[in-house]
Coordinates of C-alpha atoms and ligand atoms in Angstrom, one line a residue:
M1 CA -0.5 8.4 -16.7
Q2 CA -1.7 11.3 -14.1
L3 CA -0.5 10.7 -10.2
V4 CA -3.1 12.3 -8.0
R5 CA -1.6 12.6 -4.7
G6 CA -4.1 12.7 -2.0
L7 CA -8.2 12.9 -2.0
H8 CA -7.8 16.9 -1.8
N9 CA -5.9 16.6 -5.1
L10 CA -8.9 15.3 -6.7
R11 CA -10.4 18.1 -8.6
P12 CA -14.2 18.1 -10.3
Q13 CA -12.6 16.8 -13.7
H14 CA -11.6 13.8 -12.0
R15 CA -15.0 12.4 -11.5
G16 CA -16.1 9.8 -13.2
C17 CA -13.5 6.4 -14.2
V18 CA -13.5 2.7 -13.6
A19 CA -11.6 2.1 -10.4
T20 CA -9.3 -1.0 -8.5
I21 CA -7.8 -0.5 -4.9
G22 CA -4.7 -1.9 -3.2
N23 CA -1.6 -2.5 -2.9
F24 CA -0.1 -3.8 -6.5
D25 CA 3.2 -4.4 -5.2
G26 CA 5.4 -6.1 -7.5
V27 CA 2.5 -5.9 -10.2
H28 CA 2.1 -9.4 -10.7
R29 CA 0.0 -11.4 -13.2
G30 CA -3.0 -11.4 -10.7
H31 CA -2.5 -7.7 -10.7
Q32 CA -1.9 -7.4 -14.5
A33 CA -5.4 -9.6 -15.1
I34 CA -7.2 -6.8 -12.9
L35 CA -5.6 -3.7 -14.8
E36 CA -6.2 -5.5 -18.2
R37 CA -9.9 -6.0 -17.0
L38 CA -9.6 -2.5 -15.9
R39 CA -8.7 -0.9 -19.3
E40 CA -11.5 -3.2 -21.1
R41 CA -13.9 -1.4 -18.9
A42 CA -12.4 2.1 -19.2
L43 CA -12.6 1.6 -23.1
E44 CA -16.3 0.3 -22.9
L45 CA -17.3 3.0 -20.6
G46 CA -15.3 5.8 -22.4
V47 CA -13.8 6.9 -18.5
P48 CA -10.2 7.3 -17.6
S49 CA -8.9 3.9 -15.6
C50 CA -8.1 4.5 -11.6
V51 CA -5.8 2.8 -9.6
V52 CA -6.1 3.6 -5.9
I53 CA -3.0 2.9 -4.0
F54 CA -1.8 3.8 -0.5
E55 CA 1.3 5.3 1.0
P56 CA 2.5 3.7 3.3
Q57 CA 0.8 0.3 2.5
P58 CA -1.3 -1.0 5.0
R59 CA 1.1 -3.3 7.3
E60 CA 3.5 -1.0 7.1
F61 CA 1.6 1.7 8.7
F62 CA 0.0 -0.8 11.5
A63 CA 3.3 -2.8 12.2
P64 CA 6.2 -1.1 10.4
E65 CA 8.6 -3.5 12.1
T66 CA 7.5 -6.9 10.9
A67 CA 6.0 -5.4 7.2
P68 CA 7.5 -7.4 4.6
A69 CA 10.4 -5.8 2.5
R70 CA 8.8 -4.6 -0.9
L71 CA 8.9 -5.9 -4.4
A72 CA 9.1 -2.4 -6.1
R73 CA 9.2 1.2 -4.7
L74 CA 6.7 3.4 -5.4
R75 CA 8.7 4.9 -8.4
D76 CA 9.0 1.6 -9.9
K77 CA 5.4 0.8 -9.4
L78 CA 4.3 4.1 -10.9
Q79 CA 6.0 3.2 -13.9
L80 CA 4.6 -0.6 -14.1
L81 CA 1.4 0.9 -13.9
A82 CA 2.0 3.3 -16.3
D83 CA 3.1 0.2 -18.8
A84 CA -0.1 -1.7 -18.4
G85 CA -2.3 1.5 -19.7
V86 CA -3.2 2.7 -16.2
D87 CA -4.9 6.4 -16.8
R88 CA -4.3 7.8 -13.2
V89 CA -3.2 7.0 -9.7
L90 CA -4.8 8.0 -7.0
C91 CA -2.1 7.9 -3.7
L92 CA -4.4 8.3 -0.3
A93 CA -2.1 8.7 2.6
F94 CA -2.7 5.8 4.9
N95 CA -2.9 7.2 8.6
Q96 CA -4.8 7.4 11.5
R97 CA -7.9 9.3 9.9
L98 CA -7.7 6.9 6.9
C99 CA -7.7 3.6 8.8
K100 CA -10.4 4.7 11.2
L101 CA -13.3 5.4 8.1
S102 CA -15.4 2.1 8.3
A103 CA -16.1 0.5 5.2
A104 CA -19.4 3.2 4.2
E105 CA -17.3 6.4 4.6
F106 CA -14.2 4.8 2.3
V107 CA -17.4 4.2 -0.2
D108 CA -19.2 7.3 0.2
T109 CA -15.6 9.8 0.7
I110 CA -13.4 8.1 -1.8
L111 CA -15.5 6.3 -4.6
V112 CA -18.5 8.2 -4.8
D113 CA -17.7 11.9 -3.9
G114 CA -13.9 12.2 -4.8
L115 CA -13.8 9.5 -8.3
G116 CA -17.5 9.5 -8.7
V117 CA -16.5 6.0 -9.8
Q118 CA -18.9 4.2 -12.7
H119 CA -17.0 0.7 -12.2
L120 CA -15.2 -1.2 -9.3
E121 CA -13.1 -4.0 -10.4
V122 CA -11.6 -6.3 -7.3
G123 CA -10.3 -9.1 -6.2
D124 CA -12.9 -11.4 -4.9
D125 CA -10.6 -11.8 -1.4
F126 CA -10.6 -8.0 -1.4
R127 CA -10.9 -6.2 2.4
F128 CA -11.0 -2.6 3.1
G129 CA -12.1 0.1 5.8
C130 CA -11.7 0.1 9.2
D131 CA -11.0 -3.4 10.9
R132 CA -11.2 -4.7 6.9
V133 CA -14.9 -5.1 7.3
G134 CA -15.8 -4.2 3.8
D135 CA -15.6 -7.2 1.6
F136 CA -17.3 -7.6 -2.2
D137 CA -20.9 -8.2 -1.2
F138 CA -20.5 -4.5 0.5
L139 CA -19.4 -3.2 -2.4
Q140 CA -22.0 -4.8 -4.9
Q141 CA -24.3 -3.4 -2.4
A142 CA -23.2 -0.2 -2.1
G143 CA -23.4 0.0 -6.0
V144 CA -26.8 -0.8 -6.2
M145 CA -27.4 2.4 -4.2
Q146 CA -24.7 4.6 -5.4
K147 CA -25.1 3.6 -8.7
F148 CA -21.6 2.0 -10.0
T149 CA -21.0 -1.3 -10.8
V150 CA -18.8 -3.9 -9.3
E151 CA -16.6 -7.2 -10.8
A152 CA -14.7 -9.6 -8.9
A153 CA -11.9 -10.6 -11.0
Q154 CA -10.9 -14.2 -11.4
T155 CA -8.3 -15.3 -9.6
V156 CA -5.2 -15.9 -11.3
E157 CA -3.1 -18.9 -10.2
L158 CA 0.3 -20.4 -10.8
D159 CA 0.5 -24.6 -10.8
G160 CA -3.1 -24.1 -8.7
V161 CA -1.1 -21.6 -6.3
R162 CA -3.2 -17.8 -6.2
I163 CA -0.3 -15.3 -7.1
S164 CA 0.4 -13.1 -4.7
S165 CA 3.1 -10.6 -3.7
T166 CA 3.4 -12.6 -0.6
K167 CA 4.6 -15.9 -3.3
V168 CA 6.8 -13.8 -4.9
R169 CA 8.8 -12.7 -1.6
D170 CA 8.9 -16.4 -1.1
A171 CA 10.1 -17.1 -4.4
L172 CA 13.3 -14.4 -4.3
A173 CA 14.0 -15.6 -0.3
S174 CA 14.2 -19.0 -2.0
A175 CA 16.3 -18.0 -5.1
D176 CA 14.0 -19.4 -7.1
F177 CA 14.3 -16.8 -9.9
G178 CA 12.4 -19.0 -12.4
L179 CA 9.2 -19.2 -9.8
A180 CA 9.5 -15.2 -9.4
E181 CA 9.7 -14.6 -13.4
R182 CA 6.8 -16.8 -14.2
L183 CA 5.0 -15.2 -10.9
L184 CA 5.5 -11.9 -11.8
G185 CA 5.6 -12.1 -15.7
R186 CA 9.0 -10.6 -15.7
P187 CA 12.5 -11.3 -14.4
F188 CA 12.6 -9.6 -10.8
Q189 CA 14.5 -6.3 -11.1
I190 CA 16.0 -3.7 -8.7
A191 CA 16.4 -0.2 -10.5
G192 CA 18.5 2.7 -8.9
R193 CA 20.9 4.8 -9.3
V194 CA 24.9 4.5 -9.2
L195 CA 26.2 6.4 -6.5
H196 CA 30.0 6.9 -4.7
G197 CA 31.1 3.6 -2.6
Q198 CA 33.9 3.7 -0.2
K199 CA 36.0 3.1 -2.9
L200 CA 37.6 -0.4 -1.6
A201 CA 36.1 -2.3 -4.3
R202 CA 38.9 -1.1 -6.3
Q203 CA 41.4 -1.8 -3.5
L204 CA 39.9 -5.5 -3.6
G205 CA 40.9 -5.5 -7.2
T206 CA 36.8 -6.0 -8.3
P207 CA 35.5 -2.1 -9.3
T208 CA 31.5 -2.3 -8.2
A209 CA 28.6 0.0 -9.0
N210 CA 26.7 0.7 -5.8
I211 CA 23.6 1.3 -6.2
Q212 CA 21.5 3.4 -4.5
L213 CA 18.8 2.0 -2.4
K214 CA 18.1 4.8 0.3
R215 CA 16.2 3.7 2.9
R216 CA 14.3 1.0 1.3
R217 CA 14.3 -2.7 2.6
V218 CA 14.9 -5.3 -0.1
P219 CA 13.2 -9.0 -0.5
L220 CA 16.7 -10.5 -0.8
T221 CA 20.3 -11.1 0.3
G222 CA 23.5 -12.4 -0.8
V223 CA 25.6 -12.9 -4.2
Y224 CA 23.9 -13.6 -7.5
L225 CA 24.6 -14.0 -11.2
V226 CA 22.6 -10.5 -12.7
S227 CA 22.4 -9.2 -15.5
V228 CA 22.5 -5.6 -15.9
E229 CA 20.6 -3.2 -18.1
I230 CA 22.4 0.5 -18.5
D231 CA 20.8 2.1 -21.6
G232 CA 19.2 -0.5 -23.5
K233 CA 22.3 -2.8 -23.6
T234 CA 22.4 -5.6 -21.2
W235 CA 25.8 -6.8 -19.5
P236 CA 26.6 -10.4 -17.3
G237 CA 27.8 -9.2 -13.7
V238 CA 27.7 -10.3 -10.5
A239 CA 25.9 -8.6 -7.6
N240 CA 26.1 -8.4 -3.7
I241 CA 22.8 -7.1 -1.8
G242 CA 23.4 -6.8 1.8
V243 CA 24.7 -4.9 5.0
R244 CA 28.5 -5.5 4.3
P245 CA 29.4 -7.3 7.4
T246 CA 33.1 -7.6 6.5
V247 CA 34.0 -3.9 5.9
A248 CA 30.8 -2.7 9.2
G249 CA 28.8 -0.7 6.9
D250 CA 25.9 1.4 8.4
G251 CA 23.4 -1.3 8.7
S252 CA 21.8 -0.1 5.8
A253 CA 21.3 -2.6 2.8
H254 CA 23.9 -2.0 -0.5
L255 CA 23.8 -3.1 -3.8
E256 CA 27.4 -3.4 -5.5
V257 CA 27.4 -5.1 -8.8
H258 CA 30.8 -5.6 -10.8
L259 CA 30.2 -6.1 -14.9
L260 CA 32.3 -9.1 -16.7
D261 CA 34.5 -7.1 -19.0
Y262 CA 33.0 -3.6 -18.2
A263 CA 35.3 -0.4 -18.5
G264 CA 33.6 3.0 -18.1
D265 CA 32.6 5.6 -15.5
L266 CA 29.1 4.7 -14.3
Y267 CA 28.5 7.0 -11.6
G268 CA 25.4 8.3 -11.9
R269 CA 23.9 6.5 -14.3
R270 CA 20.5 4.6 -13.7
L271 CA 20.9 0.7 -13.9
T272 CA 18.6 -2.1 -13.8
V273 CA 19.6 -5.5 -12.0
A274 CA 18.1 -8.7 -13.1
F275 CA 18.7 -11.3 -10.7
H276 CA 18.9 -14.9 -12.2
H277 CA 20.9 -17.6 -9.6
K278 CA 22.0 -16.9 -6.3
L279 CA 25.7 -18.2 -5.0
R280 CA 26.0 -18.1 -1.8
D281 CA 24.8 -16.3 1.0
E282 CA 26.5 -12.8 2.3
Q283 CA 29.6 -13.3 4.8
R284 CA 31.7 -11.9 7.5
F285 CA 34.9 -12.1 6.0
A286 CA 37.9 -12.7 9.0
S287 CA 39.9 -10.2 6.5
L288 CA 39.9 -7.7 3.8
E289 CA 41.7 -10.8 2.3
A290 CA 39.7 -13.7 2.9
L291 CA 36.5 -11.6 1.2
K292 CA 39.2 -10.8 -1.6
T293 CA 39.2 -14.4 -2.3
A294 CA 35.8 -14.9 -2.2
I295 CA 34.9 -12.2 -4.6
N296 CA 37.8 -13.5 -7.3
A297 CA 35.9 -17.0 -6.7
D298 CA 32.2 -15.4 -7.4
V299 CA 33.3 -13.5 -10.5
A300 CA 35.1 -16.9 -11.6
A301 CA 31.5 -18.6 -11.2
A302 CA 29.8 -15.6 -13.1
R303 CA 32.4 -15.7 -16.4
A304 CA 31.5 -19.5 -16.2
Y305 CA 27.9 -19.7 -15.7
W306 CA 27.6 -16.5 -18.3
L307 CA 30.2 -18.3 -20.6
G308 CA 28.1 -21.7 -20.6
Q309 CA 24.7 -20.0 -20.8
P310 CA 22.9 -19.4 -24.3
L311 CA 23.3 -15.9 -23.7
K312 CA 21.1 -14.4 -25.8
K313 CA 18.1 -16.3 -23.2
S314 CA 18.8 -13.4 -21.0
L315 CA 21.0 -10.6 -22.8
K316 CA 20.4 -8.8 -25.8
Ligands
FMN1 C1 30.4 -10.6 -5.8 C2 30.9 -9.8 -4.4 C3 30.5 -10.7 -3.3 C4 30.3 -9.9 -2.0 N1 30.7 -10.4 -1.0 C5 30.5 -10.0 0.2 C6 30.2 -10.7 1.4 O1 30.0 -12.0 1.6 N2 30.4 -9.8 2.4 C7 30.8 -8.7 2.7 O2 31.2 -8.0 3.6 N3 30.9 -8.5 1.5 C8 31.0 -8.5 0.4 N4 30.9 -7.8 -0.7 C9 30.7 -6.3 -0.5 C10 32.6 -5.7 -0.6 O3 32.3 -5.6 0.9 C11 32.0 -4.5 -1.1 O4 32.2 -4.7 -2.4 C12 33.3 -3.6 -0.6 O5 33.5 -3.4 1.0 C13 33.2 -2.6 -1.4 O6 32.8 -1.5 -1.5 P1 32.7 -0.2 -1.8 O7 32.2 -0.2 -3.6 O8 31.4 0.9 -1.2 O9 34.2 0.3 -1.5 C14 30.7 -8.5 -1.6 C15 30.7 -7.4 -3.0 C16 30.9 -8.3 -4.7 C17 30.9 -7.7 -5.5
ATP2 N1 -3.8 -13.7 -8.1 C1 -5.0 -12.9 -8.0 N2 -5.9 -12.8 -9.1 C2 -6.8 -12.0 -9.0 N3 -6.5 -10.9 -8.4 C3 -5.6 -10.9 -7.5 C4 -4.5 -11.9 -7.6 N4 -3.8 -11.4 -6.8 C5 -4.4 -9.9 -6.1 N5 -5.9 -9.9 -6.6 C6 -6.4 -8.8 -6.8 O1 -5.5 -7.3 -6.6 C7 -5.6 -6.1 -6.4 C8 -4.9 -5.9 -5.4 O2 -4.0 -6.5 -4.2 P1 -2.9 -6.5 -3.3 O3 -1.7 -6.3 -3.9 O4 -3.6 -5.6 -2.3 O5 -2.8 -7.8 -2.6 P2 -2.0 -9.3 -3.3 O6 -1.1 -9.4 -4.4 O7 -2.4 -10.4 -2.9 O8 -0.8 -9.1 -2.2 P3 -0.3 -10.1 -0.7 O9 0.4 -11.1 -0.7 O10 1.0 -8.4 -0.2 O11 -1.6 -10.1 0.0 C9 -7.0 -6.9 -4.9 O12 -7.9 -6.4 -5.5 C10 -6.6 -8.1 -4.9 O13 -7.9 -8.8 -4.6

């Protein structure tokens, strides 16, 4: 899959494609259906498929304080789009200039002049352009004039409710990982590289791998039963995701995982953590001793859970 960053990096050979536009946060089953349709159209027309995304996402640009945490960071989104068979991603900087484009300018500059789009696939609720004036009808009319076709993707629902990134976030916030998995079409996961921590965990008796979140905000906090994939092998574990109030960190979120029965150095390795069950909220304990007691109880609960579970369900 090819990544084109910014309109200015589009070349004449990029013209001619089928395209869709959106945030695609989490690449849930609604998105997957659009991408499937896009792939079919690309094959029919013999042109590449292109997904247009924005960085930052529009809500993060307009209201950085209240924009929801992302389900997946850009790198993981790109991987998911590649896995869905997308040929090209055009990643546009969402800035003052872009948000001021009228719907007609958006179509002319990006879709027609930039991409030479032959077919567009969008959700029926899709809106774009300054003040979100552009909609499906507008696109269809523009398509008649500018010689491209537009199709409204059928809404994908689960139990009568439209699947959306928002619904996945709600499921994670209420720790309903079964629902999150049904919305996403895969378990909710966070991937990252293992960093050196404050080395307190060993003193607490429970070694943990600290996964780099950088400045990433996360859509869930607390203590969870997890399974962790390392180089294709899966290990049961217990994880804390949060700001670690007891040891007064820097206020940024950390993901720390203790793997049951794993002995070995994980520094620098890339882990993928899948979430299965919430044990409790993160707490501020009065002492390290009290934190240690709580973590021991978490580990015992994890051990009991994984022993009682048919491991093959979640573990390879
Ligand atoms: C299962 C588990 C549960 C945890 N629960 C909490 C908690 O409730 N409150 C808290 O402040 N820190 C919690 N922590 C984080 C510890 O504070 C952290 O692991 C410890 O500070 C070690 O940090 P280090 O790896 O950077 O040395 C938890 C960690 C684990 C592995
Ligand atoms: N359940 C769905 N069924 C069909 N199309 C969908 C579905 N969800 C999103 N789409 C379409 O996928 C494209 C990208 O959607 P986008 O990520 O911007 O919104 P979303 O998933 O509804 O997220 P949010 O909850 O943040 O609004 C848009 O064309 C949108 O209409």
